[in-house]
Tab-separated table of C-alpha atoms in Angstrom:
chain	number	residue	atom	x	y	z
A	79	MET	CA	-48.108	-0.943	9.791
A	80	ALA	CA	-45.564	0.028	7.480
A	81	ARG	CA	-43.999	-2.717	5.057
A	82	THR	CA	-40.130	-3.321	5.609
A	83	ARG	CA	-37.592	-4.161	2.802
A	84	ARG	CA	-36.264	-7.098	3.052
A	85	ARG	CA	-32.185	-7.533	3.675
A	86	LYS	CA	-30.115	-8.476	0.361
A	87	ASN	CA	-28.354	-11.665	0.162
A	88	VAL	CA	-24.363	-10.349	0.041
A	89	ALA	CA	-22.624	-14.044	-0.367
A	90	LEU	CA	-18.483	-12.697	0.974
A	91	LEU	CA	-15.745	-14.641	-0.703
A	92	VAL	CA	-13.165	-12.659	0.836
A	93	GLU	CA	-10.204	-14.481	2.398
A	94	SER	CA	-9.447	-13.545	6.409
A	95	SER	CA	-5.830	-14.481	6.579
A	96	ASN	CA	-4.225	-11.682	5.346
A	97	ARG	CA	-3.908	-7.745	6.371
A	98	TYR	CA	-5.139	-6.584	3.174
A	99	ALA	CA	-8.706	-8.391	2.474
A	100	ARG	CA	-9.243	-8.500	6.732
A	101	GLU	CA	-9.538	-4.605	5.869
A	102	LEU	CA	-11.353	-4.924	3.259
A	103	LEU	CA	-13.780	-6.622	4.446
A	104	HIS	CA	-13.872	-3.620	7.481
A	105	GLY	CA	-14.582	-1.322	4.316
A	106	ILE	CA	-17.956	-3.871	4.068
A	107	HIS	CA	-18.841	-3.846	6.980
A	108	SER	CA	-18.734	-0.456	7.824
A	109	PHE	CA	-21.529	0.089	4.120
A	110	ILE	CA	-23.070	-2.510	6.083
A	111	ARG	CA	-22.869	-0.749	9.481
A	112	GLU	CA	-24.424	2.540	7.616
A	113	ARG	CA	-27.194	0.636	6.013
A	114	PHE	CA	-28.057	-1.966	7.760
A	115	SER	CA	-29.927	-3.455	3.954
A	116	TRP	CA	-27.975	-6.698	3.595
A	117	SER	CA	-27.541	-10.219	5.366
A	118	ILE	CA	-24.090	-11.743	4.694
A	119	GLN	CA	-22.337	-15.418	4.400
A	120	LEU	CA	-19.281	-15.020	5.029
A	121	THR	CA	-17.213	-17.298	6.225
A	122	GLU	CA	-13.259	-18.088	7.268
A	123	GLN	CA	-10.408	-19.784	3.898
A	124	GLY	CA	-7.153	-19.206	2.979
A	125	ARG	CA	-6.769	-16.896	-0.444
A	126	GLY	CA	-7.732	-18.598	-3.897
A	127	GLN	CA	-8.595	-21.841	-2.568
A	128	LEU	CA	-11.066	-23.738	-3.895
A	129	PRO	CA	-14.471	-21.816	-4.313
A	130	VAL	CA	-16.555	-22.954	-0.556
A	131	ALA	CA	-18.626	-25.792	-0.698
A	132	TRP	CA	-21.721	-24.044	0.503
A	133	LEU	CA	-21.653	-21.366	-3.021
A	134	LYS	CA	-22.985	-23.687	-5.103
A	135	ASN	CA	-26.536	-24.093	-3.208
A	136	TRP	CA	-25.825	-20.844	-1.647
A	137	SER	CA	-29.189	-18.435	-3.599
A	138	GLY	CA	-29.020	-15.008	-2.942
A	139	ASP	CA	-28.480	-11.471	-4.259
A	140	GLY	CA	-24.875	-10.561	-5.094
A	141	ILE	CA	-20.909	-11.340	-4.495
A	142	ILE	CA	-18.120	-9.981	-3.772
A	143	ALA	CA	-15.309	-11.717	-4.240
A	144	ARG	CA	-12.282	-12.125	-4.746
A	145	ILE	CA	-11.465	-13.706	-7.770
A	146	GLU	CA	-7.916	-15.380	-7.667
A	147	THR	CA	-8.578	-18.798	-10.105
A	148	GLU	CA	-10.693	-18.774	-12.721
A	149	GLU	CA	-12.577	-22.170	-11.060
A	150	ILE	CA	-13.917	-19.146	-8.465
A	151	ALA	CA	-14.246	-17.205	-11.126
A	152	GLU	CA	-16.237	-20.075	-13.015
A	153	ALA	CA	-18.335	-20.724	-9.893
A	154	VAL	CA	-19.536	-16.888	-9.122
A	155	ARG	CA	-20.701	-16.725	-12.844
A	156	ALA	CA	-23.146	-19.468	-12.390
A	157	LYS	CA	-24.321	-17.747	-9.581
A	158	LYS	CA	-25.431	-15.204	-12.460
A	159	VAL	CA	-25.282	-12.813	-9.482
A	160	PRO	CA	-24.388	-9.287	-9.235
A	161	THR	CA	-21.140	-9.011	-8.697
A	162	VAL	CA	-17.622	-6.853	-7.576
A	163	ASN	CA	-14.628	-8.373	-7.680
A	164	VAL	CA	-11.986	-7.396	-5.550
A	165	SER	CA	-9.390	-9.024	-6.922
A	166	ALA	CA	-6.279	-7.506	-9.331
A	167	THR	CA	-5.737	-11.126	-11.270
A	168	GLY	CA	-7.900	-9.403	-14.236
A	169	LEU	CA	-9.860	-12.833	-13.669
A	170	MET	CA	-13.931	-12.311	-14.790
A	171	PRO	CA	-13.566	-8.504	-17.354
A	172	GLU	CA	-17.454	-8.641	-16.823
A	173	ALA	CA	-17.504	-7.906	-13.395
A	174	VAL	CA	-16.807	-4.104	-12.207
A	175	SER	CA	-12.967	-4.623	-10.236
A	176	VAL	CA	-12.547	-2.228	-7.399
A	177	ILE	CA	-8.856	-2.332	-6.518
A	178	SER	CA	-5.351	-0.785	-4.977
A	179	ASP	CA	-3.598	1.777	-7.875
A	180	SER	CA	-1.325	-0.291	-8.544
A	181	ARG	CA	1.248	2.508	-10.530
A	182	LEU	CA	0.250	5.149	-7.688
A	183	ALA	CA	1.942	1.894	-5.196
A	184	MET	CA	5.116	1.718	-6.672
A	185	GLN	CA	5.818	5.285	-7.668
A	186	LEU	CA	5.661	6.150	-3.663
A	187	ALA	CA	8.207	3.223	-3.354
A	188	VAL	CA	9.879	4.554	-5.636
A	189	ASP	CA	10.508	8.047	-4.227
A	190	HIS	CA	10.800	6.538	-0.462
A	191	LEU	CA	13.576	4.577	-2.205
A	192	LEU	CA	15.025	7.425	-3.916
A	193	GLU	CA	14.917	9.880	-0.757
A	194	ARG	CA	17.022	7.276	1.308
A	195	GLY	CA	20.048	8.540	-1.549
A	196	LEU	CA	20.024	5.447	-2.908
A	197	LYS	CA	20.827	5.312	-7.105
A	198	THR	CA	19.571	1.299	-7.699
A	199	LEU	CA	16.665	-0.192	-7.070
A	200	ALA	CA	15.124	-3.671	-7.773
A	201	PHE	CA	12.556	-5.166	-7.633
A	202	CYS	CA	11.462	-8.353	-6.520
A	203	GLY	CA	7.648	-9.981	-7.536
A	204	ASP	CA	6.302	-13.161	-7.272
A	205	ALA	CA	5.607	-15.667	-10.776
A	206	ARG	CA	1.902	-16.640	-9.393
A	207	PHE	CA	-0.118	-13.940	-8.914
A	208	PRO	CA	-0.525	-11.271	-11.795
A	209	TRP	CA	-0.558	-7.807	-10.496
A	210	ALA	CA	2.838	-8.533	-9.152
A	211	HIS	CA	3.990	-8.529	-12.823
A	212	SER	CA	2.012	-5.131	-13.624
A	213	HIS	CA	4.663	-4.333	-9.418
A	214	ALA	CA	6.701	-4.739	-11.269
A	215	GLN	CA	6.522	-3.118	-14.892
A	216	ASN	CA	5.027	-0.213	-13.118
A	217	PHE	CA	8.419	0.168	-10.539
A	218	GLN	CA	10.152	-0.092	-13.514
A	219	GLN	CA	8.685	2.788	-15.577
A	220	HIS	CA	8.788	4.924	-12.482
A	221	ALA	CA	12.099	4.341	-11.245
A	222	ASP	CA	13.419	4.608	-15.317
A	223	ALA	CA	11.638	8.185	-14.798
A	224	ARG	CA	13.487	9.188	-11.875
A	225	GLY	CA	16.367	7.147	-14.031
A	226	ALA	CA	18.130	4.911	-11.128
A	227	ALA	CA	19.336	1.596	-12.297
A	228	CYS	CA	16.574	-0.434	-12.055
A	229	PHE	CA	17.389	-5.052	-11.610
A	230	LEU	CA	14.578	-7.843	-11.912
A	231	PHE	CA	14.591	-10.244	-10.194
A	232	PRO	CA	13.364	-13.036	-13.043
A	233	VAL	CA	10.529	-14.842	-11.676
A	234	ASN	CA	9.622	-18.167	-12.950
A	235	VAL	CA	6.414	-19.967	-12.080
A	236	GLU	CA	7.885	-23.819	-12.142
A	237	ASP	CA	10.689	-22.117	-8.727
A	238	ALA	CA	7.513	-20.381	-7.662
A	239	HIS	CA	6.241	-23.532	-6.450
A	240	HIS	CA	9.669	-25.210	-4.630
A	241	PRO	CA	10.335	-22.787	-2.501
A	242	ASP	CA	14.028	-24.084	-1.926
A	243	ARG	CA	14.687	-23.596	-5.464
A	244	GLU	CA	13.519	-20.277	-5.120
A	245	ARG	CA	15.540	-19.205	-2.690
A	246	THR	CA	18.344	-20.315	-3.780
A	247	ARG	CA	18.064	-18.290	-6.953
A	248	LEU	CA	16.400	-15.622	-4.689
A	249	ALA	CA	20.066	-15.373	-2.404
A	250	ALA	CA	22.111	-15.590	-6.182
A	251	TRP	CA	20.191	-11.759	-7.084
A	252	LEU	CA	21.120	-10.371	-3.999
A	253	LYS	CA	24.530	-11.398	-4.379
A	254	LYS	CA	25.195	-9.448	-7.085
A	255	LEU	CA	22.594	-6.593	-6.883
A	256	PRO	CA	25.205	-3.945	-6.899
A	257	LYS	CA	25.482	-2.234	-3.299
A	258	PRO	CA	23.668	0.238	-1.335
A	259	VAL	CA	20.167	-0.972	-3.742
A	260	GLY	CA	16.659	-0.378	-2.081
A	261	VAL	CA	14.182	-3.318	-2.987
A	262	ALA	CA	10.862	-3.563	-3.443
A	263	ALA	CA	9.374	-6.330	-2.296
A	264	CYS	CA	5.570	-6.648	-4.516
A	265	TYR	CA	4.063	-8.113	-1.126
A	266	ASP	CA	5.018	-8.123	2.719
A	267	VAL	CA	6.072	-11.437	2.922
A	268	ARG	CA	8.404	-11.539	-0.076
A	269	GLY	CA	9.799	-8.983	1.049
A	270	GLN	CA	10.012	-10.953	4.942
A	271	GLN	CA	11.563	-13.284	3.189
A	272	LEU	CA	14.579	-11.223	1.180
A	273	LEU	CA	15.324	-10.323	5.222
A	274	GLU	CA	15.731	-13.206	5.905
A	275	ILE	CA	17.920	-14.081	3.378
A	276	CYS	CA	19.898	-10.951	3.923
A	277	ARG	CA	20.344	-12.540	7.505
A	278	GLU	CA	21.269	-15.294	6.284
A	279	LEU	CA	24.434	-13.836	3.231
A	280	GLY	CA	25.591	-11.366	6.124
A	281	LEU	CA	24.425	-8.393	4.088
A	282	GLN	CA	23.329	-5.325	6.072
A	283	VAL	CA	20.391	-4.196	6.172
A	284	PRO	CA	19.662	-1.070	5.687
A	285	GLU	CA	22.967	-0.128	4.738
A	286	GLN	CA	23.116	-2.458	1.749
A	287	VAL	CA	20.757	-3.979	1.031
A	288	ALA	CA	16.960	-2.023	2.054
A	289	VAL	CA	13.284	-3.746	2.424
A	290	ILE	CA	10.286	-2.181	1.351
A	291	GLY	CA	6.900	-4.132	1.469
A	292	TRP	CA	3.338	-3.539	-0.202
A	293	HIS	CA	0.326	-3.929	2.361
A	294	ASN	CA	1.651	-2.928	5.861
A	295	ASP	CA	0.521	-5.855	7.551
A	296	GLU	CA	1.867	-4.261	10.710
A	297	LEU	CA	2.036	-7.317	12.539
A	298	LEU	CA	3.942	-8.752	10.238
A	299	CYS	CA	6.002	-6.251	8.927
A	300	ASP	CA	7.066	-5.792	13.282
A	301	LEU	CA	8.063	-9.283	13.489
A	302	CYS	CA	10.909	-8.890	10.796
A	303	ASP	CA	14.589	-8.261	11.522
A	304	PRO	CA	14.888	-5.499	11.303
A	305	PRO	CA	11.168	-4.586	11.066
A	306	MET	CA	10.443	-3.790	8.000
A	307	SER	CA	8.959	-0.645	5.997
A	308	SER	CA	6.043	-1.271	3.711
A	309	VAL	CA	3.406	0.824	1.253
A	310	ILE	CA	0.183	1.300	3.183
A	311	PRO	CA	-2.557	0.545	0.433
A	312	SER	CA	-6.502	2.005	0.943
A	313	ALA	CA	-7.573	-1.157	1.328
A	314	ARG	CA	-11.298	-0.404	3.630
A	315	ARG	CA	-12.060	2.591	1.321
A	316	ALA	CA	-11.874	-0.396	-1.694
A	317	GLY	CA	-14.036	-2.438	0.229
A	318	TYR	CA	-16.542	0.484	1.060
A	319	GLU	CA	-16.870	0.873	-2.398
A	320	ALA	CA	-16.811	-2.253	-3.910
A	321	ALA	CA	-19.933	-2.725	-1.568
A	322	GLN	CA	-21.384	0.490	-2.769
A	323	ILE	CA	-21.094	-0.487	-6.239
A	324	LEU	CA	-23.291	-3.842	-6.018
A	325	ASP	CA	-25.681	-2.129	-3.380
A	326	ASP	CA	-26.742	0.042	-6.755
A	327	LEU	CA	-25.533	-2.835	-8.835
A	328	MET	CA	-28.425	-4.729	-7.044
A	329	ALA	CA	-31.098	-1.874	-6.778
A	330	GLY	CA	-31.126	-2.683	-10.794
A	331	LYS	CA	-28.288	0.139	-11.409
A	332	PHE	CA	-26.191	-0.259	-14.125
A	333	ILE	CA	-22.844	0.185	-13.951
A	334	GLU	CA	-20.318	0.026	-16.868
A	335	PRO	CA	-17.821	-3.164	-16.292
A	336	GLY	CA	-13.620	-1.680	-15.316
A	337	THR	CA	-11.513	-1.597	-13.184
A	338	ARG	CA	-12.041	1.506	-10.179
A	339	MET	CA	-9.030	2.164	-8.912
A	340	ILE	CA	-8.225	2.739	-5.247
A	341	ALA	CA	-5.011	5.232	-4.537
A	342	PRO	CA	-2.544	4.122	-1.342
A	343	LEU	CA	-2.507	5.641	1.461
A	344	GLY	CA	1.485	6.218	2.205
A	345	VAL	CA	4.282	4.346	4.295
A	346	ALA	CA	5.369	3.289	6.918
A	347	THR	CA	8.487	3.884	7.204
A	348	ARG	CA	10.562	0.933	9.767
A	349	GLN	CA	13.982	0.195	9.941
A	350	SER	CA	14.241	-1.957	7.145
A	351	THR	CA	14.765	1.497	5.237
A	352	ASP	CA	16.851	3.157	7.699
A	353	VAL	CA	19.683	4.246	5.015
A	354	VAL	CA	20.579	7.625	4.199
A	355	ALA	CA	23.094	6.288	0.982
A	356	VAL	CA	24.223	9.564	0.293
A	357	ASN	CA	28.590	10.273	0.059
A	358	ASP	CA	28.408	14.131	1.954
A	359	PRO	CA	27.957	14.502	5.907
A	360	HIS	CA	26.608	17.269	6.009
A	361	VAL	CA	23.337	16.620	3.220
A	362	ALA	CA	23.591	13.027	5.533
A	363	ALA	CA	22.901	14.624	8.565
A	364	ALA	CA	20.551	17.495	6.973
A	365	VAL	CA	18.477	14.997	5.620
A	366	ARG	CA	18.559	12.268	9.973
A	367	PHE	CA	17.996	15.731	11.353
A	368	ILE	CA	14.557	16.457	9.055
A	369	ARG	CA	13.577	12.803	9.414
A	370	ASP	CA	13.274	12.741	13.025
A	371	HIS	CA	12.312	16.276	13.792
A	372	ALA	CA	10.291	17.245	10.535
A	373	CYS	CA	7.223	17.203	12.984
A	374	ASP	CA	8.818	19.577	15.648
A	375	GLY	CA	7.980	22.504	13.693
A	376	ILE	CA	11.854	22.917	11.819
A	377	THR	CA	12.838	25.188	9.170
A	378	VAL	CA	15.181	24.853	7.155
A	379	SER	CA	17.669	27.147	9.340
A	380	ASP	CA	17.569	24.668	12.069
A	381	VAL	CA	18.078	21.674	8.986
A	382	VAL	CA	21.081	24.200	8.195
A	383	GLN	CA	22.546	24.909	11.707
A	384	ALA	CA	22.218	21.123	13.134
A	385	ALA	CA	24.000	20.203	9.456
A	386	GLY	CA	26.755	22.983	10.505
A	387	THR	CA	27.409	24.142	6.807
A	388	SER	CA	26.577	27.366	5.273
A	389	ARG	CA	22.705	27.493	3.755
A	390	THR	CA	23.937	28.396	0.489
A	391	LEU	CA	26.919	24.803	0.015
A	392	LEU	CA	23.462	22.065	1.784
A	393	GLU	CA	21.235	23.793	-0.606
A	394	ARG	CA	22.639	23.228	-3.770
A	395	SER	CA	24.574	19.832	-2.627
A	396	TYR	CA	21.209	18.886	-0.744
A	397	LYS	CA	19.164	19.687	-4.401
A	398	LYS	CA	22.671	17.297	-6.217
A	399	ALA	CA	21.933	14.414	-3.744
A	400	LEU	CA	18.248	14.075	-3.232
A	401	GLY	CA	16.972	15.805	-6.959
A	402	SER	CA	14.674	17.605	-3.668
A	403	THR	CA	14.661	20.804	-1.722
A	404	ILE	CA	15.233	20.812	1.971
A	405	HIS	CA	11.933	22.456	2.299
A	406	ASP	CA	9.979	19.988	0.269
A	407	ASP	CA	11.248	17.072	2.137
A	408	ILE	CA	10.313	18.925	6.088
A	409	LEU	CA	6.698	19.054	4.412
A	410	ASN	CA	6.290	15.256	2.662
A	411	VAL	CA	7.189	13.917	6.215
A	412	ARG	CA	4.506	16.650	7.713
A	413	ILE	CA	1.473	15.531	5.232
A	414	ASP	CA	3.025	11.312	5.124
A	415	ARG	CA	2.469	11.917	8.718
A	416	VAL	CA	-1.069	13.692	8.932
A	417	LYS	CA	-2.136	11.220	6.386
A	418	ARG	CA	-1.648	8.173	8.720
A	419	LEU	CA	-3.041	9.954	11.535
A	420	LEU	CA	-6.075	10.625	9.437
A	421	ALA	CA	-6.572	7.475	8.721
A	422	GLU	CA	-5.259	5.976	11.509
A	423	THR	CA	-7.490	7.949	13.856
A	424	ASP	CA	-10.096	10.414	15.576
A	425	LEU	CA	-7.752	12.812	16.224
A	426	SER	CA	-8.767	16.493	15.297
A	427	LEU	CA	-7.308	18.718	13.115
A	428	ARG	CA	-5.608	20.662	15.316
A	429	VAL	CA	-4.189	17.768	17.324
A	430	ILE	CA	-3.657	16.510	14.154
A	431	ALA	CA	-1.651	19.568	13.371
A	432	GLU	CA	-0.474	20.552	16.439
A	433	ARG	CA	1.848	16.926	16.210
A	434	THR	CA	3.223	17.449	12.783
A	435	GLY	CA	4.316	20.760	13.341
A	436	PHE	CA	1.486	23.240	12.220
A	437	GLU	CA	1.413	26.125	13.250
A	438	TYR	CA	-2.534	26.467	12.801
A	439	PRO	CA	-4.300	23.444	11.206
A	440	GLU	CA	-5.600	25.629	8.290
A	441	TYR	CA	-1.412	25.972	7.300
A	442	LEU	CA	-1.806	21.992	7.847
A	443	SER	CA	-5.407	22.746	5.649
A	444	VAL	CA	-4.226	24.992	3.220
A	445	ALA	CA	-0.977	22.676	2.417
A	446	PHE	CA	-2.756	18.973	2.806
A	447	ARG	CA	-4.925	20.251	-0.340
A	448	LYS	CA	-1.926	21.623	-2.186
A	449	ARG	CA	0.311	18.861	-1.787
A	450	THR	CA	-2.419	15.845	-2.201
A	451	GLY	CA	-5.131	17.480	-4.620
A	452	ILE	CA	-7.946	16.734	-2.283
A	453	SER	CA	-8.895	18.633	1.490
A	454	ALA	CA	-7.524	16.201	4.508
A	455	ARG	CA	-11.799	15.758	5.253
A	456	ASP	CA	-12.504	14.213	2.527
A	457	PHE	CA	-8.564	11.545	2.277
A	458	ARG	CA	-10.575	10.801	5.808
A	459	LEU	CA	-13.750	10.154	4.711
A	460	GLU	CA	-12.110	8.119	2.027
A	461	ALA	CA	-9.627	6.025	4.069
A	462	LYS	CA	-11.872	5.329	6.899
A	463	GLY	CA	-14.793	4.430	4.554
């Protein structure tokens, strides 16, 4: 009779109350489905809640946890089992951490807002979360590198626990910002709050204030008024990689403690950033045409015709206003769309090429690798975990 291996008993201290955490769980599940070697302990909980009661008497082989507080860190340490942290708080540095790459995420946010012709940017954080401070620093650095004016909301720990008082400060801050302005929120709930305040103040979105969030919680973003753009993390890949690392640790493999950064997938563009903040009407018409038709297989000549001016004049004005070329921005829109289709569907590369304006899938493959540094196939595998 063949010997059967004992399944590893793994505790998942990951909340199910937000999109990012649920996507982490999807990634972990993908790994488990491939191996059939884990038995899971998971209960519903909220972010940062006190350690679940069952953990005290739990006896198992490994833990994947969102270590958001010192209490959670101490409870996990007490179990003395291999652990992977999937929170960006920086707690429990002796464990391997797998988190989203804040630097790349904020670069995407800055680039997205600047591509709209905005010259003034702002960032709204949350004093309760250390990772929000990292986002603010990275956003500021990228804005500075691109020559954009940047304003940070002065977060306050005390106000963070008094919503009405903080809301009053947020309203005053939004009113004082130079307009038009592009504002990045440290996460989608904060972005929703900013949109509500803009509506109360009579500030037009996106014409006066364009807002982009982080995490791309689709239901929350679509419920916003107007629907909110958001940077898309590769949470499934983070969950899958965390599970792979834990499996190796439980097998006795030594892995150096440290942080593994997972690159974001791109930006989900919605109405909250659907603005063209440039004074030149020909450039504005070109930008609109590219956004609406880039995936229809258009060329630079088509854009020139839609803008109603000469090619030489438009290319010069476009570069001066936006810092990029017409050809590059057509390709940027196409590649962003390719990323989403690779990550969110099982469509073949041939069909994706047809839907994104590439004449042949081979052309798509070459352009995608040149722009991203990896193949379309590898990108899909990483995105889906």
